[in-house]
Amino acid sequence: MDFSNLKKEDNEIYNLIEAEKDRQMEGLELIASENIVSKAVLEALGSYPVNKYSEGYPAKRYYKGNEVIDKIENIAISRLKKLFNAPYANVQPNSGSTANAAAYFAFLNYGDKIMAMNLNHGGHLTHGHKVNFSGKSYNFVQYGVDQTTQLIDYDALFELARKERPKLIVSGYTAYPRAVDFKKFRTICDEIGAICMADISHIAGLIAGGEHENPVPYFDVVSTTTHKTLRGPRSAVLMCKQEFGEKIDKAIFPGLQGGPHEHVIAAKAVAFKEALQPEFKNYASQIVKNAKALAKYLQDYNYKLVSGGTDTHLILVDVRANGISGIEAETVLEKAGIYCNKNTIPFETFSPWDPSGIRIGTAALTTRGMKENDMLFVAEQIHLALQNKNDEIKLKEIKEKVNLFCNQFKFY
Ligand code: DSN
């Protein structure tokens, strides 16, 4: 990337951006919601549409001069529809939270009942947590996983839905490592007359790459961020049935947002084109292979995995079972150049600030070109760091080894 103007005009920020690039390049990026976008996506993000106001939608804008912007947004919409076989798409949501807020806003009145997964069991803040707008504005009832299998208990979910009769049910998770049976959600929603919604933020890239079942064609509304496994810019989109398109559009603008970020929409269009290429299927399949390999190697070191493994990009490790808390584990691993996040586990008895788990994912490592055999090194370094959690010298040695290892893989 050419940062010559930035370097000249604001050396302080330039240096920090370069330092962040080095950190990303030299470390093992295991944060399950992160990835590494292409240079083409980065270029679109830093481009001229950033200067434009485009309130409204293509062909119906509240400002003039949107002829080119309309073309960009229409391309993003049509690529997204093709990618997920979506009847209708809105590419304007600025974030996953806004996309979820818009979906609720489109279909419900404040105080209406929604059913979604408990945060501790793998849900998201916007799926009804009491400190979030969702929990404050709507009446959430929450389902969870089975205590023994740590898998979604669909029988319990059906029973709860029949008893509570929510107006909308959300499937989709931030820390659930297993495949979701979306058809079951459609069945129960049809039975009780609820709106059937999925938040596929984490697995969107796996769905686009054919590694996970796609709920988009038959769900009422589907939200997703675009920057996780989908490997686009930090943003979001909504897809829905044709008949709900107008409601969804109105909920985003003028309901929740003003001018859309058209430079980001351009970058989303680029990412959707990339995801439509045949190579994207290999990438999605490699993510899952890597996650399964990493899960196995961690189990070989006696780590306890929530649900006993993974079907996705994501692994939830109950580190407290190995005598270390979530916050301690993420802190020690950071010292070794390994980045992940602490995470609650199902039936958590500790606080979200220092929970029992860590969540790791393989999307960014896969983008860098790592394969199953590289996951052995990753598992070894995680184990070595956690075993030597109080030995600063050893952790520094591991970080150096991690840096050398990561430098072998592509990064811009
Ligand atoms: N913060 C995201 C994640 O890490 O899963 C969800 O919004």
PDB file of N, CA, C and O in Angstrom, residues 204-241:
ATOM      1  N   ALA A 204     -20.771 -16.638   7.932  1.00  0.00           N
ATOM      2  CA  ALA A 204     -21.179 -16.198   6.580  1.00  0.00           C
ATOM      3  C   ALA A 204     -20.205 -16.688   5.504  1.00  0.00           C
ATOM      4  O   ALA A 204     -20.628 -17.124   4.426  1.00  0.00           O
ATOM      5  N   GLY A 205     -18.906 -16.633   5.796  1.00  0.00           N
ATOM      6  CA  GLY A 205     -17.914 -17.088   4.809  1.00  0.00           C
ATOM      7  C   GLY A 205     -18.011 -18.583   4.585  1.00  0.00           C
ATOM      8  O   GLY A 205     -17.791 -19.077   3.467  1.00  0.00           O
ATOM      9  N   LEU A 206     -18.349 -19.309   5.642  1.00  0.00           N
ATOM     10  CA  LEU A 206     -18.478 -20.766   5.508  1.00  0.00           C
ATOM     11  C   LEU A 206     -19.715 -21.098   4.679  1.00  0.00           C
ATOM     12  O   LEU A 206     -19.710 -22.041   3.877  1.00  0.00           O
ATOM     13  N   ILE A 207     -20.767 -20.317   4.861  1.00  0.00           N
ATOM     14  CA  ILE A 207     -21.992 -20.530   4.063  1.00  0.00           C
ATOM     15  C   ILE A 207     -21.700 -20.184   2.597  1.00  0.00           C
ATOM     16  O   ILE A 207     -22.005 -20.962   1.690  1.00  0.00           O
ATOM     17  N   ALA A 208     -21.077 -19.027   2.387  1.00  0.00           N
ATOM     18  CA  ALA A 208     -20.773 -18.605   1.009  1.00  0.00           C
ATOM     19  C   ALA A 208     -19.866 -19.624   0.321  1.00  0.00           C
ATOM     20  O   ALA A 208     -19.976 -19.845  -0.887  1.00  0.00           O
ATOM     21  N   GLY A 209     -18.989 -20.253   1.090  1.00  0.00           N
ATOM     22  CA  GLY A 209     -18.057 -21.230   0.520  1.00  0.00           C
ATOM     23  C   GLY A 209     -18.617 -22.647   0.501  1.00  0.00           C
ATOM     24  O   GLY A 209     -17.892 -23.590   0.183  1.00  0.00           O
ATOM     25  N   GLY A 210     -19.881 -22.799   0.869  1.00  0.00           N
ATOM     26  CA  GLY A 210     -20.522 -24.115   0.779  1.00  0.00           C
ATOM     27  C   GLY A 210     -20.194 -25.057   1.924  1.00  0.00           C
ATOM     28  O   GLY A 210     -20.464 -26.255   1.848  1.00  0.00           O
ATOM     29  N   GLU A 211     -19.624 -24.538   3.021  1.00  0.00           N
ATOM     30  CA  GLU A 211     -19.244 -25.407   4.144  1.00  0.00           C
ATOM     31  C   GLU A 211     -20.321 -25.507   5.214  1.00  0.00           C
ATOM     32  O   GLU A 211     -20.179 -26.258   6.173  1.00  0.00           O
ATOM     33  N   HIS A 212     -21.322 -24.681   5.102  1.00  0.00           N
ATOM     34  CA  HIS A 212     -22.398 -24.712   6.090  1.00  0.00           C
ATOM     35  C   HIS A 212     -23.711 -24.478   5.362  1.00  0.00           C
ATOM     36  O   HIS A 212     -23.742 -23.744   4.372  1.00  0.00           O
ATOM     37  N   GLU A 213     -24.772 -25.069   5.877  1.00  0.00           N
ATOM     38  CA  GLU A 213     -26.084 -24.899   5.258  1.00  0.00           C
ATOM     39  C   GLU A 213     -26.456 -23.410   5.184  1.00  0.00           C
ATOM     40  O   GLU A 213     -26.164 -22.641   6.103  1.00  0.00           O
ATOM     41  N   ASN A 214     -27.110 -23.024   4.099  1.00  0.00           N
ATOM     42  CA  ASN A 214     -27.469 -21.618   3.873  1.00  0.00           C
ATOM     43  C   ASN A 214     -28.944 -21.364   4.209  1.00  0.00           C
ATOM     44  O   ASN A 214     -29.836 -21.846   3.507  1.00  0.00           O
ATOM     45  N   PRO A 215     -29.230 -20.571   5.242  1.00  0.00           N
ATOM     46  CA  PRO A 215     -30.639 -20.329   5.587  1.00  0.00           C
ATOM     47  C   PRO A 215     -31.272 -19.190   4.784  1.00  0.00           C
ATOM     48  O   PRO A 215     -32.482 -18.985   4.830  1.00  0.00           O
ATOM     49  N   VAL A 216     -30.447 -18.423   4.054  1.00  0.00           N
ATOM     50  CA  VAL A 216     -30.940 -17.165   3.461  1.00  0.00           C
ATOM     51  C   VAL A 216     -32.181 -17.358   2.569  1.00  0.00           C
ATOM     52  O   VAL A 216     -33.145 -16.621   2.711  1.00  0.00           O
ATOM     53  N   PRO A 217     -32.191 -18.341   1.664  1.00  0.00           N
ATOM     54  CA  PRO A 217     -33.340 -18.399   0.742  1.00  0.00           C
ATOM     55  C   PRO A 217     -34.683 -18.634   1.432  1.00  0.00           C
ATOM     56  O   PRO A 217     -35.708 -18.258   0.886  1.00  0.00           O
ATOM     57  N   TYR A 218     -34.693 -19.264   2.594  1.00  0.00           N
ATOM     58  CA  TYR A 218     -36.000 -19.587   3.189  1.00  0.00           C
ATOM     59  C   TYR A 218     -36.256 -18.952   4.551  1.00  0.00           C
ATOM     60  O   TYR A 218     -37.284 -19.208   5.176  1.00  0.00           O
ATOM     61  N   PHE A 219     -35.320 -18.134   5.035  1.00  0.00           N
ATOM     62  CA  PHE A 219     -35.577 -17.393   6.280  1.00  0.00           C
ATOM     63  C   PHE A 219     -36.259 -16.066   5.940  1.00  0.00           C
ATOM     64  O   PHE A 219     -36.156 -15.566   4.822  1.00  0.00           O
ATOM     65  N   ASP A 220     -36.933 -15.474   6.932  1.00  0.00           N
ATOM     66  CA  ASP A 220     -37.579 -14.180   6.691  1.00  0.00           C
ATOM     67  C   ASP A 220     -36.547 -13.070   6.600  1.00  0.00           C
ATOM     68  O   ASP A 220     -36.649 -12.192   5.749  1.00  0.00           O
ATOM     69  N   VAL A 221     -35.561 -13.118   7.515  1.00  0.00           N
ATOM     70  CA  VAL A 221     -34.530 -12.075   7.508  1.00  0.00           C
ATOM     71  C   VAL A 221     -33.225 -12.651   8.055  1.00  0.00           C
ATOM     72  O   VAL A 221     -33.238 -13.459   8.988  1.00  0.00           O
ATOM     73  N   VAL A 222     -32.128 -12.253   7.427  1.00  0.00           N
ATOM     74  CA  VAL A 222     -30.806 -12.736   7.837  1.00  0.00           C
ATOM     75  C   VAL A 222     -29.865 -11.538   7.912  1.00  0.00           C
ATOM     76  O   VAL A 222     -29.770 -10.749   6.972  1.00  0.00           O
ATOM     77  N   SER A 223     -29.193 -11.414   9.061  1.00  0.00           N
ATOM     78  CA  SER A 223     -28.189 -10.352   9.192  1.00  0.00           C
ATOM     79  C   SER A 223     -26.813 -10.998   9.175  1.00  0.00           C
ATOM     80  O   SER A 223     -26.663 -12.157   9.578  1.00  0.00           O
ATOM     81  N   THR A 224     -25.841 -10.239   8.732  1.00  0.00           N
ATOM     82  CA  THR A 224     -24.454 -10.706   8.903  1.00  0.00           C
ATOM     83  C   THR A 224     -23.499  -9.524   8.859  1.00  0.00           C
ATOM     84  O   THR A 224     -23.717  -8.563   8.123  1.00  0.00           O
ATOM     85  N   THR A 225     -22.455  -9.638   9.666  1.00  0.00           N
ATOM     86  CA  THR A 225     -21.331  -8.732   9.464  1.00  0.00           C
ATOM     87  C   THR A 225     -20.580  -9.233   8.235  1.00  0.00           C
ATOM     88  O   THR A 225     -20.791 -10.363   7.790  1.00  0.00           O
ATOM     89  N   THR A 226     -19.703  -8.370   7.709  1.00  0.00           N
ATOM     90  CA  THR A 226     -19.030  -8.765   6.469  1.00  0.00           C
ATOM     91  C   THR A 226     -17.529  -9.029   6.670  1.00  0.00           C
ATOM     92  O   THR A 226     -16.829  -9.353   5.720  1.00  0.00           O
ATOM     93  N   HIS A 227     -17.057  -8.885   7.917  1.00  0.00           N
ATOM     94  CA  HIS A 227     -15.603  -8.902   8.133  1.00  0.00           C
ATOM     95  C   HIS A 227     -15.073 -10.155   8.811  1.00  0.00           C
ATOM     96  O   HIS A 227     -13.891 -10.239   9.101  1.00  0.00           O
ATOM     97  N   LYS A 228     -15.941 -11.105   9.097  1.00  0.00           N
ATOM     98  CA  LYS A 228     -15.430 -12.278   9.837  1.00  0.00           C
ATOM     99  C   LYS A 228     -14.979 -13.314   8.797  1.00  0.00           C
ATOM    100  O   LYS A 228     -14.099 -13.017   8.009  1.00  0.00           O
ATOM    101  N   THR A 229     -15.580 -14.495   8.802  1.00  0.00           N
ATOM    102  CA  THR A 229     -15.127 -15.486   7.807  1.00  0.00           C
ATOM    103  C   THR A 229     -15.384 -15.010   6.375  1.00  0.00           C
ATOM    104  O   THR A 229     -14.726 -15.468   5.445  1.00  0.00           O
ATOM    105  N   LEU A 230     -16.320 -14.069   6.203  1.00  0.00           N
ATOM    106  CA  LEU A 230     -16.631 -13.578   4.841  1.00  0.00           C
ATOM    107  C   LEU A 230     -15.481 -12.728   4.260  1.00  0.00           C
ATOM    108  O   LEU A 230     -15.390 -12.535   3.057  1.00  0.00           O
ATOM    109  N   ARG A 231     -14.638 -12.202   5.140  1.00  0.00           N
ATOM    110  CA  ARG A 231     -13.373 -11.552   4.755  1.00  0.00           C
ATOM    111  C   ARG A 231     -13.562 -10.256   3.957  1.00  0.00           C
ATOM    112  O   ARG A 231     -12.825  -9.970   3.019  1.00  0.00           O
ATOM    113  N   GLY A 232     -14.567  -9.496   4.343  1.00  0.00           N
ATOM    114  CA  GLY A 232     -14.754  -8.183   3.732  1.00  0.00           C
ATOM    115  C   GLY A 232     -14.417  -7.088   4.721  1.00  0.00           C
ATOM    116  O   GLY A 232     -13.787  -7.337   5.746  1.00  0.00           O
ATOM    117  N   PRO A 233     -14.849  -5.848   4.422  1.00  0.00           N
ATOM    118  CA  PRO A 233     -14.572  -4.742   5.335  1.00  0.00           C
ATOM    119  C   PRO A 233     -15.425  -4.837   6.594  1.00  0.00           C
ATOM    120  O   PRO A 233     -16.419  -5.569   6.622  1.00  0.00           O
ATOM    121  N   ARG A 234     -15.042  -4.077   7.600  1.00  0.00           N
ATOM    122  CA  ARG A 234     -15.772  -4.090   8.876  1.00  0.00           C
ATOM    123  C   ARG A 234     -17.130  -3.427   8.677  1.00  0.00           C
ATOM    124  O   ARG A 234     -17.233  -2.200   8.638  1.00  0.00           O
ATOM    125  N   SER A 235     -18.173  -4.217   8.500  1.00  0.00           N
ATOM    126  CA  SER A 235     -19.483  -3.670   8.190  1.00  0.00           C
ATOM    127  C   SER A 235     -20.520  -4.796   8.262  1.00  0.00           C
ATOM    128  O   SER A 235     -20.241  -5.844   8.855  1.00  0.00           O
ATOM    129  N   ALA A 236     -21.698  -4.572   7.674  1.00  0.00           N
ATOM    130  CA  ALA A 236     -22.760  -5.584   7.760  1.00  0.00           C
ATOM    131  C   ALA A 236     -23.742  -5.441   6.601  1.00  0.00           C
ATOM    132  O   ALA A 236     -23.695  -4.446   5.850  1.00  0.00           O
ATOM    133  N   VAL A 237     -24.619  -6.418   6.474  1.00  0.00           N
ATOM    134  CA  VAL A 237     -25.694  -6.389   5.461  1.00  0.00           C
ATOM    135  C   VAL A 237     -26.922  -7.086   6.040  1.00  0.00           C
ATOM    136  O   VAL A 237     -26.824  -7.799   7.051  1.00  0.00           O
ATOM    137  N   LEU A 238     -28.049  -6.877   5.368  1.00  0.00           N
ATOM    138  CA  LEU A 238     -29.269  -7.613   5.708  1.00  0.00           C
ATOM    139  C   LEU A 238     -29.813  -8.256   4.438  1.00  0.00           C
ATOM    140  O   LEU A 238     -29.760  -7.640   3.362  1.00  0.00           O
ATOM    141  N   MET A 239     -30.332  -9.456   4.578  1.00  0.00           N
ATOM    142  CA  MET A 239     -30.999 -10.115   3.451  1.00  0.00           C
ATOM    143  C   MET A 239     -32.373 -10.571   3.944  1.00  0.00           C
ATOM    144  O   MET A 239     -32.522 -10.894   5.132  1.00  0.00           O
ATOM    145  N   CYS A 240     -33.339 -10.586   3.035  1.00  0.00           N
ATOM    146  CA  CYS A 240     -34.681 -10.976   3.486  1.00  0.00           C
ATOM    147  C   CYS A 240     -35.518 -11.457   2.306  1.00  0.00           C
ATOM    148  O   CYS A 240     -35.101 -11.358   1.145  1.00  0.00           O
ATOM    149  N   LYS A 241     -36.716 -11.928   2.644  1.00  0.00           N
ATOM    150  CA  LYS A 241     -37.669 -12.284   1.594  1.00  0.00           C
ATOM    151  C   LYS A 241     -38.068 -11.007   0.873  1.00  0.00           C
ATOM    152  O   LYS A 241     -38.157  -9.934   1.483  1.00  0.00           O
TER     153      LYS A 241
END
